[in-house]
Coordinates of C-alpha atoms in Angstrom, one line a residue:
M28 CA -15.2 6.7 -10.1
I29 CA -12.4 4.3 -9.1
T30 CA -11.0 3.7 -5.6
V31 CA -7.7 1.9 -5.2
L32 CA -6.5 0.3 -2.0
A33 CA -2.8 0.7 -2.1
G34 CA 0.3 -0.1 -0.1
G35 CA 4.0 -0.9 -0.7
T36 CA 6.1 0.3 -3.6
G37 CA 4.3 -1.6 -6.3
S38 CA 0.8 -0.1 -6.0
I39 CA 1.9 3.2 -7.6
K40 CA 2.2 1.4 -10.9
I41 CA -1.5 0.6 -11.2
I42 CA -2.4 4.0 -9.8
R43 CA -0.3 5.7 -12.5
G44 CA -2.0 3.6 -15.1
F45 CA -5.4 4.7 -13.9
T46 CA -4.4 8.4 -14.0
S47 CA -3.4 8.2 -17.7
G48 CA -6.0 9.9 -19.8
H49 CA -8.9 9.9 -17.3
R50 CA -10.7 12.8 -15.8
E51 CA -9.1 14.3 -12.7
E52 CA -12.0 13.4 -10.3
E53 CA -12.2 9.7 -11.2
L54 CA -9.5 8.3 -8.9
T55 CA -9.3 8.0 -5.1
I56 CA -6.5 6.2 -3.2
V57 CA -6.8 4.6 0.2
S58 CA -3.3 4.1 1.6
N59 CA -1.8 1.6 4.0
V60 CA -0.6 3.3 7.3
G61 CA 0.8 0.1 8.9
D62 CA 4.2 1.0 7.7
N63 CA 4.1 4.4 9.3
I64 CA 6.9 4.9 11.9
W65 CA 8.2 7.5 14.3
L66 CA 11.9 7.9 13.6
Y67 CA 14.4 10.6 14.5
G68 CA 11.5 12.5 16.1
L69 CA 9.6 12.6 12.7
Y70 CA 6.4 10.9 11.6
I71 CA 7.2 9.0 8.4
C72 CA 4.5 7.6 6.2
P73 CA 6.3 5.6 3.4
D74 CA 3.2 4.4 1.5
I75 CA 1.4 7.7 1.5
D76 CA 4.5 9.4 0.3
T77 CA 5.1 6.9 -2.5
V78 CA 1.7 7.7 -3.9
L79 CA 2.2 11.4 -3.3
Y80 CA 5.5 11.5 -5.0
G81 CA 4.4 9.1 -7.8
L82 CA 1.4 11.3 -8.7
A83 CA 3.6 14.4 -8.5
G84 CA 6.0 12.9 -11.0
I85 CA 9.0 13.1 -8.6
L86 CA 9.2 9.5 -7.3
S87 CA 12.6 7.9 -7.5
E88 CA 13.1 4.9 -9.8
R89 CA 13.9 3.0 -6.6
G90 CA 10.1 3.1 -5.9
W91 CA 10.5 5.2 -2.7
G92 CA 11.8 8.7 -1.9
I93 CA 12.3 11.6 -4.3
K94 CA 14.3 11.2 -7.5
D95 CA 17.8 12.7 -7.6
D96 CA 17.7 13.3 -3.9
T97 CA 20.8 13.7 -1.8
F98 CA 21.5 12.2 1.6
L99 CA 23.8 14.8 3.2
C100 CA 21.8 15.0 6.4
L101 CA 21.8 11.3 6.9
H102 CA 25.6 11.1 6.3
Q103 CA 26.1 13.8 8.9
M104 CA 23.9 11.9 11.4
E105 CA 26.1 8.8 10.8
K106 CA 29.2 10.8 11.5
L107 CA 27.6 11.9 14.8
G108 CA 27.1 8.2 15.7
Q109 CA 23.5 7.7 14.9
E110 CA 21.9 4.6 13.3
V111 CA 21.0 5.4 9.7
W112 CA 19.4 2.2 8.5
F113 CA 16.3 4.0 7.3
Q114 CA 17.2 6.1 4.2
L115 CA 15.7 9.6 4.3
G116 CA 16.8 12.0 1.5
D117 CA 17.3 15.7 2.1
R118 CA 14.3 16.8 0.1
D119 CA 12.2 13.9 1.4
L120 CA 13.0 15.2 5.0
A121 CA 11.0 18.4 4.2
T122 CA 7.8 16.3 3.9
H123 CA 8.4 14.5 7.2
L124 CA 9.4 17.7 9.1
L125 CA 6.2 19.5 7.9
R126 CA 3.9 16.5 8.5
T127 CA 5.3 16.1 12.1
L128 CA 4.9 19.9 12.7
L129 CA 1.3 19.9 11.5
I130 CA 0.3 16.8 13.5
R131 CA 1.8 18.3 16.6
K132 CA -0.3 21.4 16.0
G133 CA -3.4 19.1 16.1
M134 CA -4.1 18.2 12.5
T135 CA -5.2 14.7 11.6
L136 CA -3.2 12.6 9.2
T137 CA -6.0 12.9 6.7
E138 CA -5.9 16.7 7.0
V139 CA -2.1 16.7 6.7
T140 CA -2.3 14.5 3.6
D141 CA -4.8 16.8 2.0
W142 CA -2.5 19.7 2.7
M143 CA 0.4 17.8 1.2
T144 CA -1.5 16.9 -2.0
K145 CA -2.2 20.5 -2.6
K146 CA 1.4 21.6 -2.0
Y147 CA 2.6 18.9 -4.4
S148 CA -0.1 19.8 -7.0
V149 CA -1.7 16.4 -6.8
S150 CA -5.3 16.5 -7.8
K151 CA -6.2 13.0 -6.7
K152 CA -7.7 12.3 -3.2
I153 CA -5.4 10.3 -1.0
Y154 CA -7.0 8.9 2.2
P155 CA -4.9 7.3 5.0
A156 CA -6.8 4.1 5.9
T157 CA -7.1 5.5 9.4
D158 CA -6.1 8.5 11.5
S159 CA -5.7 6.2 14.4
Q160 CA -2.3 4.8 15.4
L161 CA -1.9 1.4 13.6
E162 CA 1.4 -0.4 13.1
T163 CA 2.3 -3.7 11.4
I164 CA 4.5 -5.7 13.8
I165 CA 6.4 -8.7 12.6
I166 CA 6.9 -11.4 15.2
T167 CA 10.2 -13.1 14.5
D168 CA 12.6 -15.6 16.1
Q169 CA 14.5 -12.5 17.3
G170 CA 11.5 -10.9 18.9
P171 CA 8.8 -8.5 17.7
M172 CA 9.8 -5.8 15.2
H173 CA 8.1 -2.9 13.4
I174 CA 7.8 -3.9 9.8
Q175 CA 10.3 -1.2 8.8
E176 CA 12.8 -2.5 11.3
F177 CA 12.3 -6.1 10.0
W178 CA 12.4 -5.3 6.3
V179 CA 14.9 -2.4 6.1
K180 CA 17.1 -2.7 9.1
H181 CA 17.3 -6.5 9.2
Q182 CA 16.8 -7.0 5.4
G183 CA 13.9 -9.5 6.1
D184 CA 16.4 -12.1 7.4
P185 CA 14.8 -13.2 10.7
R186 CA 12.3 -16.1 10.6
V187 CA 8.7 -14.8 10.6
I188 CA 6.5 -16.4 13.2
D189 CA 3.4 -14.2 13.1
I190 CA 2.2 -10.8 11.9
R191 CA 0.1 -8.4 14.1
Y192 CA -1.6 -5.1 13.5
I193 CA -1.3 -3.2 16.7
G194 CA -4.1 -0.7 17.1
A195 CA -6.4 -2.3 14.6
E196 CA -9.2 -3.1 17.1
S197 CA -9.7 0.5 18.0
A198 CA -8.9 2.1 14.6
T199 CA -11.7 4.1 13.0
T200 CA -11.8 5.6 9.5
N201 CA -12.9 8.8 7.9
P202 CA -16.6 8.8 6.9
E203 CA -15.6 10.5 3.6
L204 CA -13.5 7.4 2.8
I205 CA -16.5 5.1 3.4
N206 CA -18.6 7.4 1.2
S207 CA -15.9 7.1 -1.5
L208 CA -16.2 3.3 -1.4
K209 CA -20.0 3.5 -1.6
T210 CA -20.0 5.8 -4.6
S211 CA -17.2 4.1 -6.5
D212 CA -18.1 2.2 -9.7
L213 CA -15.0 0.1 -9.2
I214 CA -12.8 -0.7 -6.1
V215 CA -9.4 -2.2 -6.9
L216 CA -7.1 -4.0 -4.5
A217 CA -3.6 -3.2 -6.0
P218 CA -1.3 -6.1 -6.8
A219 CA 0.6 -5.6 -3.5
N220 CA 1.6 -7.7 -0.6
P221 CA -1.7 -9.0 0.7
V222 CA -0.5 -9.4 4.3
T223 CA 1.5 -6.2 5.0
S224 CA 0.4 -3.8 2.3
I225 CA -3.3 -4.4 1.8
N226 CA -4.4 -6.2 5.0
P227 CA -3.5 -3.3 7.3
I228 CA -6.2 -1.4 5.4
L229 CA -8.7 -4.3 5.7
V230 CA -8.2 -4.7 9.5
V231 CA -9.9 -1.4 10.0
R232 CA -13.3 -2.7 10.8
E233 CA -15.4 -0.1 9.1
I234 CA -13.5 -0.6 5.8
R235 CA -13.8 -4.3 5.7
E236 CA -17.5 -4.2 6.6
Q237 CA -18.2 -1.8 3.8
L238 CA -16.2 -3.9 1.3
R239 CA -18.2 -7.0 2.2
K240 CA -21.4 -5.1 1.2
L241 CA -19.7 -3.9 -2.0
R242 CA -18.0 -7.2 -2.9
S243 CA -19.5 -7.5 -6.4
K244 CA -17.6 -4.4 -7.5
V245 CA -14.3 -5.1 -5.8
V246 CA -11.5 -6.4 -8.0
A247 CA -8.2 -7.8 -6.8
I248 CA -5.1 -8.2 -9.0
S249 CA -3.0 -11.2 -7.9
P250 CA 0.5 -10.2 -6.7
L251 CA 1.7 -13.7 -7.3
I252 CA 2.4 -15.8 -10.4
G253 CA 2.8 -19.4 -9.6
E254 CA 4.4 -19.6 -6.2
Q255 CA 6.5 -16.4 -6.7
A256 CA 5.7 -12.8 -5.8
I257 CA 5.9 -10.4 -8.7
S258 CA 8.1 -8.3 -6.3
G259 CA 8.9 -8.0 -2.6
P260 CA 8.8 -10.4 0.3
A261 CA 5.1 -11.5 0.0
I262 CA 5.9 -15.2 0.1
K263 CA 7.6 -15.0 3.5
Y264 CA 4.6 -13.2 5.0
I265 CA 2.1 -15.4 3.3
K266 CA 3.7 -18.6 4.7
A267 CA 3.9 -17.0 8.2
M268 CA 0.1 -16.5 8.0
K269 CA -0.3 -20.2 7.0
L270 CA -1.8 -19.3 3.6
K271 CA -1.2 -21.0 0.3
A272 CA 1.6 -19.3 -1.6
S273 CA -0.3 -19.0 -4.9
A274 CA -3.0 -16.8 -6.5
L275 CA -5.5 -19.2 -5.0
G276 CA -4.1 -18.6 -1.5
V277 CA -4.5 -14.8 -2.1
A278 CA -8.0 -15.3 -3.4
I279 CA -9.0 -17.3 -0.3
F280 CA -7.5 -14.6 1.9
Y281 CA -9.7 -11.9 0.1
S282 CA -12.7 -14.1 -0.5
D283 CA -15.2 -12.3 1.9
I284 CA -14.6 -8.9 0.2
V285 CA -13.5 -9.6 -3.4
G286 CA -15.9 -10.7 -6.1
N287 CA -13.6 -10.5 -9.0
F288 CA -10.0 -11.7 -9.3
V289 CA -7.4 -11.1 -12.0
I290 CA -4.7 -13.7 -12.5
H291 CA -1.8 -14.3 -14.9
P292 CA -2.6 -16.8 -17.8
S293 CA 0.1 -19.1 -16.5
D294 CA -2.2 -19.7 -13.4
S295 CA -5.2 -20.7 -15.5
N296 CA -5.2 -24.1 -13.8
L297 CA -6.4 -22.3 -10.6
S298 CA -9.4 -20.6 -12.3
S299 CA -12.0 -23.2 -11.3
K300 CA -10.9 -23.3 -7.7
I301 CA -10.9 -19.5 -7.5
G302 CA -14.3 -19.5 -9.2
S303 CA -15.6 -21.9 -6.6
L304 CA -15.1 -19.0 -4.0
D305 CA -17.9 -17.2 -5.8
M306 CA -15.4 -15.0 -7.7
N307 CA -15.4 -14.0 -11.3
V308 CA -11.9 -14.9 -12.6
F309 CA -10.1 -13.0 -15.4
Q310 CA -6.8 -13.6 -17.0
T311 CA -4.3 -11.2 -18.5
D312 CA -0.6 -10.3 -18.2
I313 CA -0.4 -8.7 -14.7
I314 CA 3.3 -7.8 -14.9
M315 CA 3.9 -4.0 -15.1
R316 CA 7.4 -3.5 -16.5
N317 CA 6.9 0.1 -17.8
C318 CA 4.4 2.9 -18.3
S319 CA 2.8 1.2 -21.2
D320 CA 2.2 -2.0 -19.1
E321 CA 0.7 0.2 -16.4
R322 CA -1.8 1.8 -18.8
R323 CA -2.6 -1.6 -20.4
L324 CA -3.4 -3.3 -17.1
S325 CA -5.4 -0.4 -15.7
S326 CA -7.4 -0.2 -18.9
Y327 CA -8.0 -3.9 -18.8
V328 CA -9.3 -3.8 -15.2
K329 CA -11.5 -0.8 -16.0
S330 CA -13.1 -2.6 -18.9
L331 CA -14.0 -5.7 -17.0
K332 CA -17.7 -6.7 -17.1
F333 CA -19.2 -8.4 -14.0

């Protein structure tokens, strides 16, 4: 039994790796909801949908949305004078329309996600980190912005001053999610942005408290090699949080909940310092360029002995 904490567009790679050749019941995903946003009257859950579409085999090569989708609705909205900075494909819209309808009928996000997985013939369990409203807000030199507004609308250009997780203090999680963590043989923090893809999961108090208890079976894969992120804007967020822009900085950030850390061989000089955090340190190629790399890395992580 493996549980993966996932967020952003990169997490689906390790998830796909774990689904290759393993029994259907062995994988559970806990998804970031800090990126969720109400837009055009619809409730959009980018990270949940990336996992959903990825496991359904319909994820676009862009890493978001449905492959070969069209954008006729969006083009028409633009003609009608609306802002269209957030790209929603025509087929993708069906997911958001139905999710919004079901939530307005009283279903929780977890219940809706279960319904969606069945409709998309996905056998893996996908848990939103919380059914409570939780949003990642980027405090910038141009004012506070929802993370989607910051990264998509403004292309990540404003200077980041701070990052806040609105709603985290009152957020609760599903008892079934906690039980999944307890019964897992292995809990994996995907090699995603630690600040905006994984931490919005960890700020849910019940999840972090449980991970502290299970620290010895929690593995994190570094999203950084040297001082560079494998993908995305992690460095900008990490510096805003006053963390070291390195695998060591990420390890420090995770140190209370992670007992095992996987780094790239080029960061071997950091092994002893990471080890001093009471972490087991492992080295392998953590770059996933293709499906073969996804399977290779997931197999490596699954084979680790603590």
